PDB file of C-alpha atoms in Angstrom:
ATOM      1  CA  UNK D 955      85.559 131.234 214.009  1.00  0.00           C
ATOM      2  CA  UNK D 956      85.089 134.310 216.208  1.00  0.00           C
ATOM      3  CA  UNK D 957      87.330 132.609 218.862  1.00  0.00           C
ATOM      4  CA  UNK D 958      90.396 131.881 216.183  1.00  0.00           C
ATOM      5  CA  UNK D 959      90.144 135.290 215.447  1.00  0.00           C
ATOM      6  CA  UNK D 960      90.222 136.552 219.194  1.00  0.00           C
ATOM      7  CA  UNK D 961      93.020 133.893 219.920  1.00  0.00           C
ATOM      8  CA  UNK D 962      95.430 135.426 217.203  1.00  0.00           C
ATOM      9  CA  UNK D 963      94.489 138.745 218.269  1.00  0.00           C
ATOM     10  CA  UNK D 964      95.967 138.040 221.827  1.00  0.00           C
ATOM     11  CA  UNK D 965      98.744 136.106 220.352  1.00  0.00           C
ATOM     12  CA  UNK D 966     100.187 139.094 218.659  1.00  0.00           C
ATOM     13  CA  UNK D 967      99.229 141.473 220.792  1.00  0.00           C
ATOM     14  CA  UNK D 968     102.736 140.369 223.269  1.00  0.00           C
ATOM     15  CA  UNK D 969     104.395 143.098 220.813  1.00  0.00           C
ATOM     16  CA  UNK D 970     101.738 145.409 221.202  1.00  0.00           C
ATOM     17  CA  UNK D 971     101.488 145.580 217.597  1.00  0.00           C
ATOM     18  CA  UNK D 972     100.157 143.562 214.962  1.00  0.00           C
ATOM     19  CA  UNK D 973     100.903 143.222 211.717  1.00  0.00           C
ATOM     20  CA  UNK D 974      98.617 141.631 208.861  1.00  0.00           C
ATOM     21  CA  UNK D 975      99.429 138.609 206.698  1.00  0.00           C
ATOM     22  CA  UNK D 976      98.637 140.281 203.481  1.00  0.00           C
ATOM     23  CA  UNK D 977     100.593 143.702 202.404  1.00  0.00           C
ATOM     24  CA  UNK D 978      98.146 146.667 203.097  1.00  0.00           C
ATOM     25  CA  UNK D 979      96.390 148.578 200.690  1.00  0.00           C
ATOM     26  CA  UNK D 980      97.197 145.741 198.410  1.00  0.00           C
ATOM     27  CA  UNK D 981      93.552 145.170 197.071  1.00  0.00           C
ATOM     28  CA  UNK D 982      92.090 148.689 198.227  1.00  0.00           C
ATOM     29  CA  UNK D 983      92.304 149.611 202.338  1.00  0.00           C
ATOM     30  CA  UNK D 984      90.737 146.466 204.332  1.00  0.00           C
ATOM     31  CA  UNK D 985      90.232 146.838 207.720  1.00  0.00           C
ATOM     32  CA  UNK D 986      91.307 143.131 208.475  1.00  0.00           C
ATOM     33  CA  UNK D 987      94.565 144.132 207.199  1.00  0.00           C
ATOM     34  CA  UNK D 988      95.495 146.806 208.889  1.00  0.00           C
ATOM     35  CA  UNK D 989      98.170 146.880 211.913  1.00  0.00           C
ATOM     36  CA  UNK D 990      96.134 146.612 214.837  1.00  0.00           C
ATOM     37  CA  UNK D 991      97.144 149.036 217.789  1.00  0.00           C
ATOM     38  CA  UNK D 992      95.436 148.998 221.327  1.00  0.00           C
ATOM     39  CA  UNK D 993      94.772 151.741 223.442  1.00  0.00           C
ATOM     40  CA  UNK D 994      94.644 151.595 227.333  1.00  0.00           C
ATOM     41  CA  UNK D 995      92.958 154.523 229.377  1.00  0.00           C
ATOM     42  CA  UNK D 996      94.366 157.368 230.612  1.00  0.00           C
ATOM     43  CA  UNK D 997      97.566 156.037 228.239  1.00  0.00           C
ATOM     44  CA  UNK D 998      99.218 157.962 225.372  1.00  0.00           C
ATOM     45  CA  UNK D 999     100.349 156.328 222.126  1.00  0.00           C
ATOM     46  CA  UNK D1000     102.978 157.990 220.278  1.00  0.00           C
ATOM     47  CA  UNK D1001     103.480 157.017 216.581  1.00  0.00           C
ATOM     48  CA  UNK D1002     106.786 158.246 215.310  1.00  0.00           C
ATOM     49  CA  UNK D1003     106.656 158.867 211.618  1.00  0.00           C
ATOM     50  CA  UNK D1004     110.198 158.729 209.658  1.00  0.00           C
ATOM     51  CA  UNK D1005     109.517 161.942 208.276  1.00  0.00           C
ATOM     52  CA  UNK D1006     107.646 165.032 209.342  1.00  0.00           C
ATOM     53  CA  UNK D1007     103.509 163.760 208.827  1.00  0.00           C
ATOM     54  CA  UNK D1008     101.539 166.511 207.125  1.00  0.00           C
ATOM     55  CA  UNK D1009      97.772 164.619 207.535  1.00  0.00           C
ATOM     56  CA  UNK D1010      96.596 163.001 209.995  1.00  0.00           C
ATOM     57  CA  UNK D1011      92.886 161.450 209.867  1.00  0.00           C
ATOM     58  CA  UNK D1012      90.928 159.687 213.187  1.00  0.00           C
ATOM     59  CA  UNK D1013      87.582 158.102 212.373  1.00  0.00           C
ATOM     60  CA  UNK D1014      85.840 158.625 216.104  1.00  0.00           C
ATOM     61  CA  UNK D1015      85.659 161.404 218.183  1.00  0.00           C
ATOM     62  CA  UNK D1016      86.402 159.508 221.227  1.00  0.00           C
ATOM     63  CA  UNK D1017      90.210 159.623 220.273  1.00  0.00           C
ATOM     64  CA  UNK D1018      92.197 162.921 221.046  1.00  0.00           C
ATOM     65  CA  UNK D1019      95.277 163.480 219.222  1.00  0.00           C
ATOM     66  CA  UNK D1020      97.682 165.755 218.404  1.00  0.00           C
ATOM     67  CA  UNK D1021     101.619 166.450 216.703  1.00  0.00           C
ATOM     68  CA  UNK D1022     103.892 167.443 220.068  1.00  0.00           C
ATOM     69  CA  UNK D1023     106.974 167.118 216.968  1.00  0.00           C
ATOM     70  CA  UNK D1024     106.614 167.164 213.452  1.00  0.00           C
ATOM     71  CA  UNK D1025     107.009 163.681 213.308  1.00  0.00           C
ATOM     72  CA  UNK D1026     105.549 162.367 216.220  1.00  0.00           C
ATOM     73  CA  UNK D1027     101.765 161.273 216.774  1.00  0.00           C
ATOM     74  CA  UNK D1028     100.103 161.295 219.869  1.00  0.00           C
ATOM     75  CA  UNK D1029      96.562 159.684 220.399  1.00  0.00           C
ATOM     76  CA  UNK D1030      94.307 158.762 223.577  1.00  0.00           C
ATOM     77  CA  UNK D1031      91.104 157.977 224.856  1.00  0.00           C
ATOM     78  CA  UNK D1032      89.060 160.694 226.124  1.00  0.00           C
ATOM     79  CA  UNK D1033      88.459 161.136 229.748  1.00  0.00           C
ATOM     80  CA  UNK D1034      84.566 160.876 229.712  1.00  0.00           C
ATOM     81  CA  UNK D1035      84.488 157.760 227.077  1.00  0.00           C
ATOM     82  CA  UNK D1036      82.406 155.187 228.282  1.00  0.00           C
ATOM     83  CA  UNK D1037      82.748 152.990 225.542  1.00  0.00           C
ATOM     84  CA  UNK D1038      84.780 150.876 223.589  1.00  0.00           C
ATOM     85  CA  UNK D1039      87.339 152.174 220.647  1.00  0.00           C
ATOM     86  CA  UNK D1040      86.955 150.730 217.547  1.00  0.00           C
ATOM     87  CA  UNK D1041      88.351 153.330 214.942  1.00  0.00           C
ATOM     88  CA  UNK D1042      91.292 154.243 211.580  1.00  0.00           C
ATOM     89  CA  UNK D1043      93.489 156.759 212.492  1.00  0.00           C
ATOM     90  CA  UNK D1044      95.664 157.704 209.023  1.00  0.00           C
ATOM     91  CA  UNK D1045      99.129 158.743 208.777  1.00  0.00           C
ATOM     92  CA  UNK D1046     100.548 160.847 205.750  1.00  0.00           C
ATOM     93  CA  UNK D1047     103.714 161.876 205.581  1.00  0.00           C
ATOM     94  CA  UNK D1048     105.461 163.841 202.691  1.00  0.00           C
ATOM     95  CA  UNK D1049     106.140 160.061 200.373  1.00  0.00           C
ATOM     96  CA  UNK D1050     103.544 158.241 202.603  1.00  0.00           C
ATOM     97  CA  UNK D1051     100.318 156.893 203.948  1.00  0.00           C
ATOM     98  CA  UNK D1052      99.625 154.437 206.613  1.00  0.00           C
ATOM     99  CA  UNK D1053      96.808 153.440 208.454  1.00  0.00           C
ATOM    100  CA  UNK D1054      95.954 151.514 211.628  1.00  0.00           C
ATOM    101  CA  UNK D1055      93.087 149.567 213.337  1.00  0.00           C
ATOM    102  CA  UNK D1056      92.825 151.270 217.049  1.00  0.00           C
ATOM    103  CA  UNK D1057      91.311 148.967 219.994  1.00  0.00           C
ATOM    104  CA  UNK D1058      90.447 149.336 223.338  1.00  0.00           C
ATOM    105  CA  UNK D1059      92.624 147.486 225.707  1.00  0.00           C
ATOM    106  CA  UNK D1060      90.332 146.737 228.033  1.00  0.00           C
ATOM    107  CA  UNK D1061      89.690 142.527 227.185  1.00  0.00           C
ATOM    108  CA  UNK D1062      93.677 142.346 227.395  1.00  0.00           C
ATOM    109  CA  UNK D1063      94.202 143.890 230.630  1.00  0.00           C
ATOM    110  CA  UNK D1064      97.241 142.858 232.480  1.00  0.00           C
ATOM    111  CA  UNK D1065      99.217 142.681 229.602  1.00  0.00           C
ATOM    112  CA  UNK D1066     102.213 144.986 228.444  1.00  0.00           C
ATOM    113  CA  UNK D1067     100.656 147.825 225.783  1.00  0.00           C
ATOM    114  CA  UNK D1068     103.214 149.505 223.435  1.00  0.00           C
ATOM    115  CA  UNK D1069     102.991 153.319 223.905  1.00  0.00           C
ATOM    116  CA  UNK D1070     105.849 154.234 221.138  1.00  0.00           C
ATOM    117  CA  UNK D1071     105.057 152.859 217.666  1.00  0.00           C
ATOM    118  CA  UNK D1072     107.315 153.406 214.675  1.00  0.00           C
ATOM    119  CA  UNK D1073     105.561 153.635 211.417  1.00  0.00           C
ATOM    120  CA  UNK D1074     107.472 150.812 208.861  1.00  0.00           C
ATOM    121  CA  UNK D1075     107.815 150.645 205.732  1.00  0.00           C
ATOM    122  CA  UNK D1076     105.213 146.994 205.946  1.00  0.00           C
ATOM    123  CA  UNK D1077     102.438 148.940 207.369  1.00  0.00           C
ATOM    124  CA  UNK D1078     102.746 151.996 204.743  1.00  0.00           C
ATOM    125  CA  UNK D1079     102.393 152.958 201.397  1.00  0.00           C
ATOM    126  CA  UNK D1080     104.456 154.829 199.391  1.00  0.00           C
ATOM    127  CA  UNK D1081     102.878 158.625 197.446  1.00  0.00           C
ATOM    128  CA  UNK D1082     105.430 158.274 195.109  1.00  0.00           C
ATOM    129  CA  UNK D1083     103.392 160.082 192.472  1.00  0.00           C
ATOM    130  CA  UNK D1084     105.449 161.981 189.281  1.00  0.00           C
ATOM    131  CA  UNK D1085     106.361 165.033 189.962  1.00  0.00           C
ATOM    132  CA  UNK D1086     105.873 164.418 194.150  1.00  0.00           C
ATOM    133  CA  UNK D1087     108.947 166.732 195.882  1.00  0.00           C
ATOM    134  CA  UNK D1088     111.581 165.128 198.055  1.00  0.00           C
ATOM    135  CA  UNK D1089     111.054 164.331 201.552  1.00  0.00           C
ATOM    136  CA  UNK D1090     112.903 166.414 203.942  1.00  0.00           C
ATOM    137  CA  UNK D1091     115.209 163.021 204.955  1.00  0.00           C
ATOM    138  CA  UNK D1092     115.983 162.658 201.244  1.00  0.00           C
ATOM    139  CA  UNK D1093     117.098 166.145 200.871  1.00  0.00           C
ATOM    140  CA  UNK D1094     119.245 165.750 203.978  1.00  0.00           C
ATOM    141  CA  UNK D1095     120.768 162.773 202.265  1.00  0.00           C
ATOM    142  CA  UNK D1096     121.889 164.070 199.086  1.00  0.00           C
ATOM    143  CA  UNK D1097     123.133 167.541 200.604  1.00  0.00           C
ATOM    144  CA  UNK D1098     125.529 165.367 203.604  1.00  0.00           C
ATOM    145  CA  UNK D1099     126.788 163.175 200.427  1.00  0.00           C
ATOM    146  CA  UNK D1100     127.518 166.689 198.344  1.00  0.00           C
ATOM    147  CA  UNK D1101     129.177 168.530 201.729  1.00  0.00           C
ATOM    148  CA  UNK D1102     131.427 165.289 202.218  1.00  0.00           C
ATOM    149  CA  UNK D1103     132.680 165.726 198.979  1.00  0.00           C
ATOM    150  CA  UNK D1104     135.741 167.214 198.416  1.00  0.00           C
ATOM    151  CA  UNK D1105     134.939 171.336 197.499  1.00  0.00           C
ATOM    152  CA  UNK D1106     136.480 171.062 194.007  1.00  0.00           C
ATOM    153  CA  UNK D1107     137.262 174.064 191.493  1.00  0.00           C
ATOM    154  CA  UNK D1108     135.478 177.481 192.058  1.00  0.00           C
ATOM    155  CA  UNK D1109     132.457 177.955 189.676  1.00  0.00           C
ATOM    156  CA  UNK D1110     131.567 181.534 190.344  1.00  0.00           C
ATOM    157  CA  UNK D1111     133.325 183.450 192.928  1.00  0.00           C
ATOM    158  CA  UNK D1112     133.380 186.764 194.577  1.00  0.00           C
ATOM    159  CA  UNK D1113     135.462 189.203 197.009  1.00  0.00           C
ATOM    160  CA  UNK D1114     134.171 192.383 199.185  1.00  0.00           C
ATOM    161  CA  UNK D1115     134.811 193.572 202.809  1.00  0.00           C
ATOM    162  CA  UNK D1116     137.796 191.206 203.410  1.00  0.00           C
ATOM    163  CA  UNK D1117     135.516 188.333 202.576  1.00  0.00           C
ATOM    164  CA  UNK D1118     135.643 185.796 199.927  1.00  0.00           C
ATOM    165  CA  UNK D1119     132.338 183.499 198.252  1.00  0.00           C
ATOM    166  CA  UNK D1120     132.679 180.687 195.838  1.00  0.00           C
ATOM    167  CA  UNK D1121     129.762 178.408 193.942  1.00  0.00           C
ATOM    168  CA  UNK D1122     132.091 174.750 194.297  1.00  0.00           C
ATOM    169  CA  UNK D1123     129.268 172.746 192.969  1.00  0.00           C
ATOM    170  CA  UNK D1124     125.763 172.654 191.606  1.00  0.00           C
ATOM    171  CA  UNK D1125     123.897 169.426 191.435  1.00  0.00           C
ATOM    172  CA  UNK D1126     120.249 167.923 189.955  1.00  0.00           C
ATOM    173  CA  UNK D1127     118.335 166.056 191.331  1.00  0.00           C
ATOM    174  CA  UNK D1128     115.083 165.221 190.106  1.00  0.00           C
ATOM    175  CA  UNK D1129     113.523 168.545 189.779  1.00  0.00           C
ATOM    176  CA  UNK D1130     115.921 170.351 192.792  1.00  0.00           C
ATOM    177  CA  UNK D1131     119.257 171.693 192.247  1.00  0.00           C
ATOM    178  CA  UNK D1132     121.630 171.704 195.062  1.00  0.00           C
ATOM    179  CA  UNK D1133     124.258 174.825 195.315  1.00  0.00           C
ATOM    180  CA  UNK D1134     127.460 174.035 197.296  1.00  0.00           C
ATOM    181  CA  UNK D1135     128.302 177.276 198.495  1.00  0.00           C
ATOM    182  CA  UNK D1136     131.615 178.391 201.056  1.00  0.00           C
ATOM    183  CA  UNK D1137     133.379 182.095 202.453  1.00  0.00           C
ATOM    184  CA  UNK D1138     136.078 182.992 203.521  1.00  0.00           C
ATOM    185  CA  UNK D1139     136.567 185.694 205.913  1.00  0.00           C
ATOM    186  CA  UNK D1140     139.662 187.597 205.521  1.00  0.00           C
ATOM    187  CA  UNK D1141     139.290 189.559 208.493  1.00  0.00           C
ATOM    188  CA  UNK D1142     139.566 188.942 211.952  1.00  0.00           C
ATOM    189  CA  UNK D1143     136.135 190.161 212.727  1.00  0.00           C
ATOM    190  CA  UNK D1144     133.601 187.099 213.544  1.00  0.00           C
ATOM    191  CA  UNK D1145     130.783 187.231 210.797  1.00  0.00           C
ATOM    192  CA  UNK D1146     127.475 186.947 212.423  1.00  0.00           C
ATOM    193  CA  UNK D1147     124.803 186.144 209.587  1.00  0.00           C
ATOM    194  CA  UNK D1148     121.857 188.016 209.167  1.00  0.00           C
ATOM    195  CA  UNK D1149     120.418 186.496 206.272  1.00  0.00           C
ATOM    196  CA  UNK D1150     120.592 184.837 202.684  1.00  0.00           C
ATOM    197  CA  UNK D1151     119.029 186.131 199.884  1.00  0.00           C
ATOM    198  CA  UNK D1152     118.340 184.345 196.536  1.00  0.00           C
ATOM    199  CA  UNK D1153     117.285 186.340 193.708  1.00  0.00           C
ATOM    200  CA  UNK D1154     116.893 186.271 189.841  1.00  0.00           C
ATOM    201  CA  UNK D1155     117.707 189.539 189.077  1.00  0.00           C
ATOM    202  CA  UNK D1156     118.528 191.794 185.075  1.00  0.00           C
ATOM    203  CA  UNK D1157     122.284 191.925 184.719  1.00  0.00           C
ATOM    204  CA  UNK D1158     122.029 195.499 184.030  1.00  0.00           C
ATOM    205  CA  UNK D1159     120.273 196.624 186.648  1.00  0.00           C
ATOM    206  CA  UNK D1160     121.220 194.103 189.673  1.00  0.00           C
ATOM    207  CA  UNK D1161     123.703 196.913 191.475  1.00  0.00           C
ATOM    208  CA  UNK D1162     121.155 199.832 190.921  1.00  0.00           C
ATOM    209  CA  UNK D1163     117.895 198.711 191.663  1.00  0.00           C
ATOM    210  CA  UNK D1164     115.840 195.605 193.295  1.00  0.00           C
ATOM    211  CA  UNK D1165     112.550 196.624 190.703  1.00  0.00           C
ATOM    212  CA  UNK D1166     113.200 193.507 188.288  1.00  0.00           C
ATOM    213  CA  UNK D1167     114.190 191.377 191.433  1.00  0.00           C
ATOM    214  CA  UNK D1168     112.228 187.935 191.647  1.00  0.00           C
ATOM    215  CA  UNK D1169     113.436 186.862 195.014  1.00  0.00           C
ATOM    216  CA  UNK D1170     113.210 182.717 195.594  1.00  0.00           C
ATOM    217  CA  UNK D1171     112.907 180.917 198.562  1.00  0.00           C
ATOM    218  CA  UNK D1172     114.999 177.713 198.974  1.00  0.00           C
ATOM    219  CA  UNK D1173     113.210 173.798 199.888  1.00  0.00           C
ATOM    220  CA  UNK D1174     116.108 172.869 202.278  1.00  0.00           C
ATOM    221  CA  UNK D1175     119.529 174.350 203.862  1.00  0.00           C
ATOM    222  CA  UNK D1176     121.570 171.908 205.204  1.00  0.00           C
ATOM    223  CA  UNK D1177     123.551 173.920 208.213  1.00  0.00           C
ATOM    224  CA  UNK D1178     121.769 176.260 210.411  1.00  0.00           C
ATOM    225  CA  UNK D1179     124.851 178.425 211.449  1.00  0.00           C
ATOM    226  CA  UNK D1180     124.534 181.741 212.442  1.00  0.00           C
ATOM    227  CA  UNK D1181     128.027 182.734 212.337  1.00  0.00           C
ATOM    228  CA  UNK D1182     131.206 182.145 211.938  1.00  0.00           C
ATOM    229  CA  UNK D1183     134.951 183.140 212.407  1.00  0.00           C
ATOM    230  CA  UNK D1184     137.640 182.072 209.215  1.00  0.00           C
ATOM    231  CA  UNK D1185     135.269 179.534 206.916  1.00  0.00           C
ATOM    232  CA  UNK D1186     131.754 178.821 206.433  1.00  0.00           C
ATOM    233  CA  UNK D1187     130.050 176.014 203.952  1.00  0.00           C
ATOM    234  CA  UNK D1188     126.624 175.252 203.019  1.00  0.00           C
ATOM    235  CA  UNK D1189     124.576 173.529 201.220  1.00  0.00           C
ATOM    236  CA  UNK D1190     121.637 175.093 199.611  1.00  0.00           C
ATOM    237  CA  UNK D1191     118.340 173.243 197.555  1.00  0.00           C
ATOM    238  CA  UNK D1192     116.321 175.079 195.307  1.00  0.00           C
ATOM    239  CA  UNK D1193     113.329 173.878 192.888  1.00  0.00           C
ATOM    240  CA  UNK D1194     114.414 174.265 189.508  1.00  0.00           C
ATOM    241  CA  UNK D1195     114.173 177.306 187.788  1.00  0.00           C
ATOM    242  CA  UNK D1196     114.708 178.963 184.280  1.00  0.00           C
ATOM    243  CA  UNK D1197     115.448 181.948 183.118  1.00  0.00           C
ATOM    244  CA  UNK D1198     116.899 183.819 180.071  1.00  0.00           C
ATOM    245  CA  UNK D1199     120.444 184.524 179.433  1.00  0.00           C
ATOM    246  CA  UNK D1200     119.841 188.366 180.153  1.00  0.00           C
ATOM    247  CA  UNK D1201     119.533 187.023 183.808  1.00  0.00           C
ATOM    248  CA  UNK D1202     121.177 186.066 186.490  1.00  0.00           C
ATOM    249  CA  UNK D1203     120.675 183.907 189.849  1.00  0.00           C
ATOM    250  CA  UNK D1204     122.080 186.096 192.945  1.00  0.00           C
ATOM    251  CA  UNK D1205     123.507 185.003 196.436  1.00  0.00           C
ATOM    252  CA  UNK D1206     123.519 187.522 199.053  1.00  0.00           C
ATOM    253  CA  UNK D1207     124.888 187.412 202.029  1.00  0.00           C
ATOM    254  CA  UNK D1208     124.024 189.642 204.452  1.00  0.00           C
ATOM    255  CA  UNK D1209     125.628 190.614 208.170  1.00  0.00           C
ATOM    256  CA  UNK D1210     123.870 191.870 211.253  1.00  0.00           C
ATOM    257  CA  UNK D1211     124.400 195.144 211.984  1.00  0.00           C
ATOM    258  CA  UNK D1212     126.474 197.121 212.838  1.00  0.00           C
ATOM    259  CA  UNK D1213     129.391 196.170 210.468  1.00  0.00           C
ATOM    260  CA  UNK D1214     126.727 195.496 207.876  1.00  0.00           C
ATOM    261  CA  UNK D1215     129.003 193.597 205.334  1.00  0.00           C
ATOM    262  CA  UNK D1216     127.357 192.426 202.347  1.00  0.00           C
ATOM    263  CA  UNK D1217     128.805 190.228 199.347  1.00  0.00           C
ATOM    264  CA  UNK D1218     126.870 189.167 196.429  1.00  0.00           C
ATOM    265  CA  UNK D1219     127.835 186.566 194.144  1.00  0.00           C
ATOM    266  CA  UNK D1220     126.462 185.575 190.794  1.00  0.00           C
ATOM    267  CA  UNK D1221     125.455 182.180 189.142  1.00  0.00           C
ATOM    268  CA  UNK D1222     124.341 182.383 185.607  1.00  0.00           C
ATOM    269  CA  UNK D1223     121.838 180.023 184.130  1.00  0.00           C
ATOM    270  CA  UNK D1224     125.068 178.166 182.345  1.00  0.00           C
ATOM    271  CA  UNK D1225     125.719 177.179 185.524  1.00  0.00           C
ATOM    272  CA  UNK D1226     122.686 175.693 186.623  1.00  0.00           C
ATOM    273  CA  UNK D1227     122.078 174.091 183.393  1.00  0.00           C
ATOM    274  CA  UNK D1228     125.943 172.456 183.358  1.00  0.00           C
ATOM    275  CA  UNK D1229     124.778 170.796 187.114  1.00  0.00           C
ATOM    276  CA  UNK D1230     126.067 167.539 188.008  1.00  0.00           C
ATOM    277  CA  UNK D1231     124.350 164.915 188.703  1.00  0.00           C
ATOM    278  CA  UNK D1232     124.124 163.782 192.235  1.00  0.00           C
ATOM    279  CA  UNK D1233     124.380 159.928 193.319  1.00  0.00           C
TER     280      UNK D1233
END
């Protein structure tokens, strides 16, 4: 029996990677089920996660590893070990969890070792659990499908210092809501953007005071542009949010100094609650 086992272990190990029979985490974790992933001296192995991994558990102290990306793994032996790995090293990213069976590579030598591992859907598990936020991919996703859309009627627009905002769209999703947002600039001055601003502010108070100002942070922006000359369009993804009717949801836009130009525009909680779905 032991050398069946140690046969099939060599058999698969010509991709470096094996890959159980059974579906993991099926009946509870099993070791004998787990992807099996050896580990040569003085060699790194980098697992590359599909999204950026937020946990990352190793059972032995005689493996190093550390996150040179957010969505890369790197693992090795230490220097000083003297003998053999045998340990779990765990995976989570933000929708899921994998594990993997780490050997030493030193029965196999001679034989190629894969250094670069992508983490597969086969040798994961989905965290799907109610109420679990997006992963940053999915986000991505929906805002490219929204931006490729055509911009559509303007739902709340406004005009100051030769520029010109407008709300196109706002979409749900789950519990996100995604705010297409574009400007125009009038002028022939390049706009170099100092920040965005997103606040729930009174209506009767928004243009004298900040007091009653709940400022919110948003989960995702699709662009990262920090200027630009004639036209600019984002998207923007916010948890959901409520708020009474004497409220409103502000956009600010703010420019580096020294022009300084600033435009706020205003989305009422009609708006949000009249969202589209996205598909």
């Amino acid at each position: 029996m032991k050398k069946l086992i140690y046969f099939f272990a060599i058999l698969i190990m010509v991709s470096g990677h094996s890959y159980a029979q059974n579906t993991p985490f099926a009946d509870g974790v099993k070791r004998a089920a787990l992807p099996i992933v050896y580990l040569l001296d003085n060699v790194s192995v980098h697992f590359i996660s599909p999204e950026p991994i937020q946990y990352v558990d190793i059972s032995t102290k005689n493996i190093i590893g550390d996150i040179p990306l957010k969505n890369v793994l790197r693992i090795r032996a230490k220097d000083s070990l003297k003998t053999q790995v045998d340990a779990i090293v765990t995976i989570a990213g933000e929708k899921f969890i994998a594990q993997y069976h780490i050997i030493s590579a030193g029965i196999i030598t001679g034989r190629n070792v894969v250094t670069d591992i992508d983490i597969l859907p086969a040798d994961s598990r989905s965290l799907d659990i109610s109420g679990i936020e997006l992963s940053q991919p999915q986000l991505k996703n929906i805002a490219l499908n929204i931006f490729s859309a055509k911009r559509g009627h303007e739902i709340e627009h406004a005009t100051a210092f030769g520029l010109h905002s407008a709300v196109y769209h706002i979409y749900a999703v789950d519990d996100y809501f995604f705010i297409d947002l574009g400007y125009d600039n009038q002028t022939n001055l390049v706009y170099d953007i100092d920040q965005f601003r997103f606040t729930i502010d009174d209506k009767k108070v928004t243009k004298a005071s900040n007091v009653q100002s709940l400022e919110i942070k948003p989960e995702y922006v699709l662009f990262d542009n920090p200027s630009f000359k004639k036209y600019y369009r984002n998207i923007f993804v916010f948890r959901k949010v409520s708020f009474p009717g004497n409220k409103v949801f502000h956009v600010e836009l703010s420019e580096k100094q020294v022009s300084g130009r600033i435009i706020s525009t205003a989305v009422s909680y009609k708006d949000i609650l009249n969202a589209d779905i996205a598909r």
